[in-house]
Structures are given as C-alpha cells and as structure tokens.
CSV table of C-alpha atoms in Angstrom, one decimal:
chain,number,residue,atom,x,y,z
A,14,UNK,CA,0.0,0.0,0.0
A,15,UNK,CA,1.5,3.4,-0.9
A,16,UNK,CA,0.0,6.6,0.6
A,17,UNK,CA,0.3,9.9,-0.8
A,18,UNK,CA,-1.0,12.6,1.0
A,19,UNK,CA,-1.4,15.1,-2.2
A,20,UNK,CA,-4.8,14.4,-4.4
A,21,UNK,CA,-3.4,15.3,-7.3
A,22,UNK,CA,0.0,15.6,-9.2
A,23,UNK,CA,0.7,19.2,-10.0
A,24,UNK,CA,4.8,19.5,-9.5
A,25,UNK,CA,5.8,22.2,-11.9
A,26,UNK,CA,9.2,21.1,-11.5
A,27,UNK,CA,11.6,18.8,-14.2
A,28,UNK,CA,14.2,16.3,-12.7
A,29,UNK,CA,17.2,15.8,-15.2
A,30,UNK,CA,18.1,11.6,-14.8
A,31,UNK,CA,20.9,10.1,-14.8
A,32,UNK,CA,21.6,8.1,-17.8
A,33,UNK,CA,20.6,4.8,-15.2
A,34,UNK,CA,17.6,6.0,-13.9
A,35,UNK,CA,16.5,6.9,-17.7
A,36,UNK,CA,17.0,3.3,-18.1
A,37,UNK,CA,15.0,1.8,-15.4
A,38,UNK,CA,12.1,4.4,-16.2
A,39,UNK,CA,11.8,2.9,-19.7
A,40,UNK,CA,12.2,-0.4,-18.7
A,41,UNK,CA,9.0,0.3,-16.2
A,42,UNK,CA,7.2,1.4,-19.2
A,43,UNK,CA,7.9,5.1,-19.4
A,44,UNK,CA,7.7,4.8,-23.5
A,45,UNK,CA,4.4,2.9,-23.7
A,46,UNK,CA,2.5,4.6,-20.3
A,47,UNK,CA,2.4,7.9,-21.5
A,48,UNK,CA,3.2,10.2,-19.6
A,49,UNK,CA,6.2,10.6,-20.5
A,50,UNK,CA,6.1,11.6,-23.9
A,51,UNK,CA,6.9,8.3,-26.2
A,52,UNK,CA,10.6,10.1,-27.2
A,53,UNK,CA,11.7,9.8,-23.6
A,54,UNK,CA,15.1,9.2,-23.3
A,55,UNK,CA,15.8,9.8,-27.3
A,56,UNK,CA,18.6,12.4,-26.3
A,57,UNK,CA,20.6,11.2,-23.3
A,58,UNK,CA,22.0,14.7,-23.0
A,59,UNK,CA,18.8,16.2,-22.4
A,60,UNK,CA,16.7,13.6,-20.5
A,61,UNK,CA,14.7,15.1,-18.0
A,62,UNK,CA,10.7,14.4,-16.8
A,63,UNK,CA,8.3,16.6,-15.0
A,64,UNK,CA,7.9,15.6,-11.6
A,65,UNK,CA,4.1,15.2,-11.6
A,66,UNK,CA,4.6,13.0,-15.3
A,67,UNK,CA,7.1,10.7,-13.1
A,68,UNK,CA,4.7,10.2,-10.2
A,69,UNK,CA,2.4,9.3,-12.8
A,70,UNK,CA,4.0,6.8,-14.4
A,71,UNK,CA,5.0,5.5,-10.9
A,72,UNK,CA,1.2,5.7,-10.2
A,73,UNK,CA,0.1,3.7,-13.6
A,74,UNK,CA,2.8,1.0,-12.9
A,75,UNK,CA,1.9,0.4,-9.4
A,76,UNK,CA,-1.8,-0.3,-9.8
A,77,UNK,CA,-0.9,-2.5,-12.8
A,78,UNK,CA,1.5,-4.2,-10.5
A,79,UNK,CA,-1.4,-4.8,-8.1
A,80,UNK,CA,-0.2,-1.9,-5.4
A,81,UNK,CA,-3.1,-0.1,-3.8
A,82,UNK,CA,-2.5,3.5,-3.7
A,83,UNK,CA,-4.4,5.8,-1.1
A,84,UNK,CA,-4.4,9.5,-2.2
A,85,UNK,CA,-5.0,12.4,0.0
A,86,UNK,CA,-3.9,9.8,2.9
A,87,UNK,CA,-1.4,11.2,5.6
A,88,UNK,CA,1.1,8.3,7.7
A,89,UNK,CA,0.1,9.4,11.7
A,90,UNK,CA,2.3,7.1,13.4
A,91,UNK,CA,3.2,3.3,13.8
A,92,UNK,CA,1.1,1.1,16.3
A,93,UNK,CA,1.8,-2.4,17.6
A,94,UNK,CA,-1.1,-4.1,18.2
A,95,UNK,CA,-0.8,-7.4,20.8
A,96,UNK,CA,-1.8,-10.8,19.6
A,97,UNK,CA,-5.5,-12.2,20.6
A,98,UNK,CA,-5.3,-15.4,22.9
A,99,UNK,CA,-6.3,-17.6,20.3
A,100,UNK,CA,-3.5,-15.8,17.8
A,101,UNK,CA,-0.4,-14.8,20.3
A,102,UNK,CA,1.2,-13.3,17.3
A,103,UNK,CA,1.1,-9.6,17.3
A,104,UNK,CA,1.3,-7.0,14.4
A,105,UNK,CA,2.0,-3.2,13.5
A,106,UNK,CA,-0.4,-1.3,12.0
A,107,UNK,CA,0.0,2.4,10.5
A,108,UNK,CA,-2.2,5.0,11.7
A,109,UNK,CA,-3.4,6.9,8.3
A,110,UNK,CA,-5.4,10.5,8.2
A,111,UNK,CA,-7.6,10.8,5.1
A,112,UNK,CA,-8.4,14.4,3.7
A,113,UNK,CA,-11.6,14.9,2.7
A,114,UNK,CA,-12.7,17.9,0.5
A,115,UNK,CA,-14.8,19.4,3.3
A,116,UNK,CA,-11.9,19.3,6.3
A,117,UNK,CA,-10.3,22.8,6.7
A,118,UNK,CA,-6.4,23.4,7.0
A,119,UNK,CA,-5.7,22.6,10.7
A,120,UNK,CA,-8.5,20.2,11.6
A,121,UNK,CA,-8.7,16.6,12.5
A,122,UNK,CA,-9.7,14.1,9.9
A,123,UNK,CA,-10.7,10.3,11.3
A,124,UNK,CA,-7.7,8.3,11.5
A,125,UNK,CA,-8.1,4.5,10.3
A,126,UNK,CA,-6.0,1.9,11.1
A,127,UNK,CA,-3.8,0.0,7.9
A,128,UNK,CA,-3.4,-3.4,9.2
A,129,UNK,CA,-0.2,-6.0,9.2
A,130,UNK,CA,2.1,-3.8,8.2
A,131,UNK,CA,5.7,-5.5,7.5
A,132,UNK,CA,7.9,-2.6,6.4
A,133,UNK,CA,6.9,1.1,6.8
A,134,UNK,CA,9.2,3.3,4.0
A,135,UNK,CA,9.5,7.5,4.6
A,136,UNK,CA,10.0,9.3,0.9
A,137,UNK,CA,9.8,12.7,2.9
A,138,UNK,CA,13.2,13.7,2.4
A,139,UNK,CA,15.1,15.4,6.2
A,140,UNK,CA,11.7,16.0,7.1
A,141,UNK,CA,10.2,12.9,7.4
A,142,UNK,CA,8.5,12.0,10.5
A,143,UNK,CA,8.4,8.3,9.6
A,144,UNK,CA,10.9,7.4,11.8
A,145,UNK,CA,10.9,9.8,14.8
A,146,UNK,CA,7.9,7.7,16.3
A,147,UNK,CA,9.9,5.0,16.7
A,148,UNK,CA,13.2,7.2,18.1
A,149,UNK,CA,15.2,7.1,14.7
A,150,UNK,CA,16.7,10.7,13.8
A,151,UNK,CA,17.6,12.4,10.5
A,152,UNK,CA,21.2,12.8,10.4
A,153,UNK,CA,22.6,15.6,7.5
A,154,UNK,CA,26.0,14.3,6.0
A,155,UNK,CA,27.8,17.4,4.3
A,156,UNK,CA,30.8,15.4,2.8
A,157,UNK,CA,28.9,14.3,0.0
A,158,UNK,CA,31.3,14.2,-2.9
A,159,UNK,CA,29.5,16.0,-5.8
A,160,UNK,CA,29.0,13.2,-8.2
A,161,UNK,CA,27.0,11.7,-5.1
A,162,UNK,CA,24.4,14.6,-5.1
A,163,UNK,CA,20.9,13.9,-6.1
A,164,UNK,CA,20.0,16.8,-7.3
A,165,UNK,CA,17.8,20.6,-6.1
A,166,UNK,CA,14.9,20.6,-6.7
A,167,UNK,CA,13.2,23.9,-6.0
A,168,UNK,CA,9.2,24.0,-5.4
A,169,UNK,CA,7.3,27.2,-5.5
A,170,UNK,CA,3.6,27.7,-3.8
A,171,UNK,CA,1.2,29.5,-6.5
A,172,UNK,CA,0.8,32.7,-6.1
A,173,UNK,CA,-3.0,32.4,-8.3
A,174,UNK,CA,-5.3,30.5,-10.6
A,175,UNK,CA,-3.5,32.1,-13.4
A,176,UNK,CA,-0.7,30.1,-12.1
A,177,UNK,CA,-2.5,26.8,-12.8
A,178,UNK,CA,-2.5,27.2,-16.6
A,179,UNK,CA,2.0,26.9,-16.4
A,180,UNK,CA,3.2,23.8,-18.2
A,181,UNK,CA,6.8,22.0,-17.6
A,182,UNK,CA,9.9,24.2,-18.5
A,183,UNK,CA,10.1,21.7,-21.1
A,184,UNK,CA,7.1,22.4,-23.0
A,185,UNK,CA,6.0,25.8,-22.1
A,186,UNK,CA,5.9,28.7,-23.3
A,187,UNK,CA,6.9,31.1,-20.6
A,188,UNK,CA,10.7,29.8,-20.3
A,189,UNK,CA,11.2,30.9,-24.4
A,190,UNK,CA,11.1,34.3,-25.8
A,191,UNK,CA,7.9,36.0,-27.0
C-alpha cells in the first residue's frame, strides 16, 4: 500500500536523470505509459521528466502491478497491536489520516488503522517523521562528494489561478522568448 498525501500531481518542476535512472524508467514502461512523452530518453543529454509525469507513471505502474494507492492519505504514526489469545502473534499497524474535501487546513480528519504492516518506508526527504515515532533521527551528512548529489529541486507555492495554466519548462511557453 502506498500513501500519498497530495490528491493530485501538479509538481511544476523537471528532474534531469541520470543516464541509469532513464533506463530503469523505460524499462517500467515510461515509453508505452504515457506520460512521459513516447521520445523519452531519445537524447541522453537532455533527458529530463516533470515531476508530476514521473509520479504518474509510478502511479500507472503500481496499480498494474497490483499496489493499492491511497491519495490524499497522511502516515500518523506506527502502532503495535498485541496478539489475541487464540492468535499470540502480534502486528504493526499504521495509523493513516484521510483528507476529505470538506476538512479545513488545521483540523482533524478520522484516523483508520492500515493493518499487518511489515515494512513502513518514509520518501519525505530530512523532514520525514516516519521514523521519529519509533526514536530514529535524521542525520545531515555534508561530505557528500558532488557526483554523489541527487539533485535541487526547488518547489514554489502558486501565487493564483493564473498560475495553474503553467506547463513544464520543457514544454512551455513562458521559459522561451515571445
């Protein structure tokens, strides 16, 4: 089960690959599971997808893999929850917040419980609480070698509803001169 607590993919932003990772994205089907366009990775000096075209190719490939996918679903916490008498053998559970349309910024959604949980994975970067419930701190390394480095990705919050309407750097408009 995969939660993600956005709705919708909007990401603005572009991610240039490493020739590797370009790889492994076309051999999960990013030619044939549009998006990405069907000329991904044609020019390994400019291969590159959109971040909200990657999560939805991730997003096609899961559910055709069988993963069930909860959006607008938050991780609260890890629970362990104590075998019965007849079954000794306990379990974790993850403690999940659904957003609904109607709750306001701030309030309290109903939790529900996601039961027999085996392995709980954080993709929050530093600020991932997934493992400060369970006493396991983000440690920043700074001698990162700069072939090591991932990347920067830089997100900006709209400032409107004209910002809606902006496309990828890669196939809009507003990056090229009128």
């Amino acid at each position: 089960t995969v939660l993600e607590r956005r709705k919708s993919f909007t990401r603005l932003n572009r991610l240039h690959l490493w020739h590797w990772c370009g790889e492994e994205l076309k051999a999960l089907g990013a030619r044939c599971l549009e998006p990405p366009p069907l000329d991904f990775g044609a020019d390994p000096d400019l291969l590159h997808i959109g971040i909200a075209e990657l999560q939805t190719l991730l997003l096609k490939t899961s559910l055709l893999l069988g993963v069930q996918v909860l959006l607008g679903a938050s991780y609260c916490g890890a629970k362990w929850i104590p075998g019965a008498a007849s079954s000794p053998r306990g379990n974790w559970a993850v403690r999940i917040q659904h957003a609904t349309s109607g709750t306001a910024v701030g309030t309290e959604a109903a939790e529900a419980l996601l039961g027999d949980v085996a392995i709980v994975v954080g993709a929050g970067g530093l600020s991932c609480g997934v493992g400060r419930g369970i006493g396991m701190e983000s440690v920043e390394v700074g001698s990162l070698r700069a072939e090591e480095a991932i990347g920067l990705v830089c997100n900006f919050r709209a400032s409107g509803h004209s910002d809606r309407s902006l496309r990828s750097f890669a196939l809009a408009r507003q990056f090229y001169g009128k």
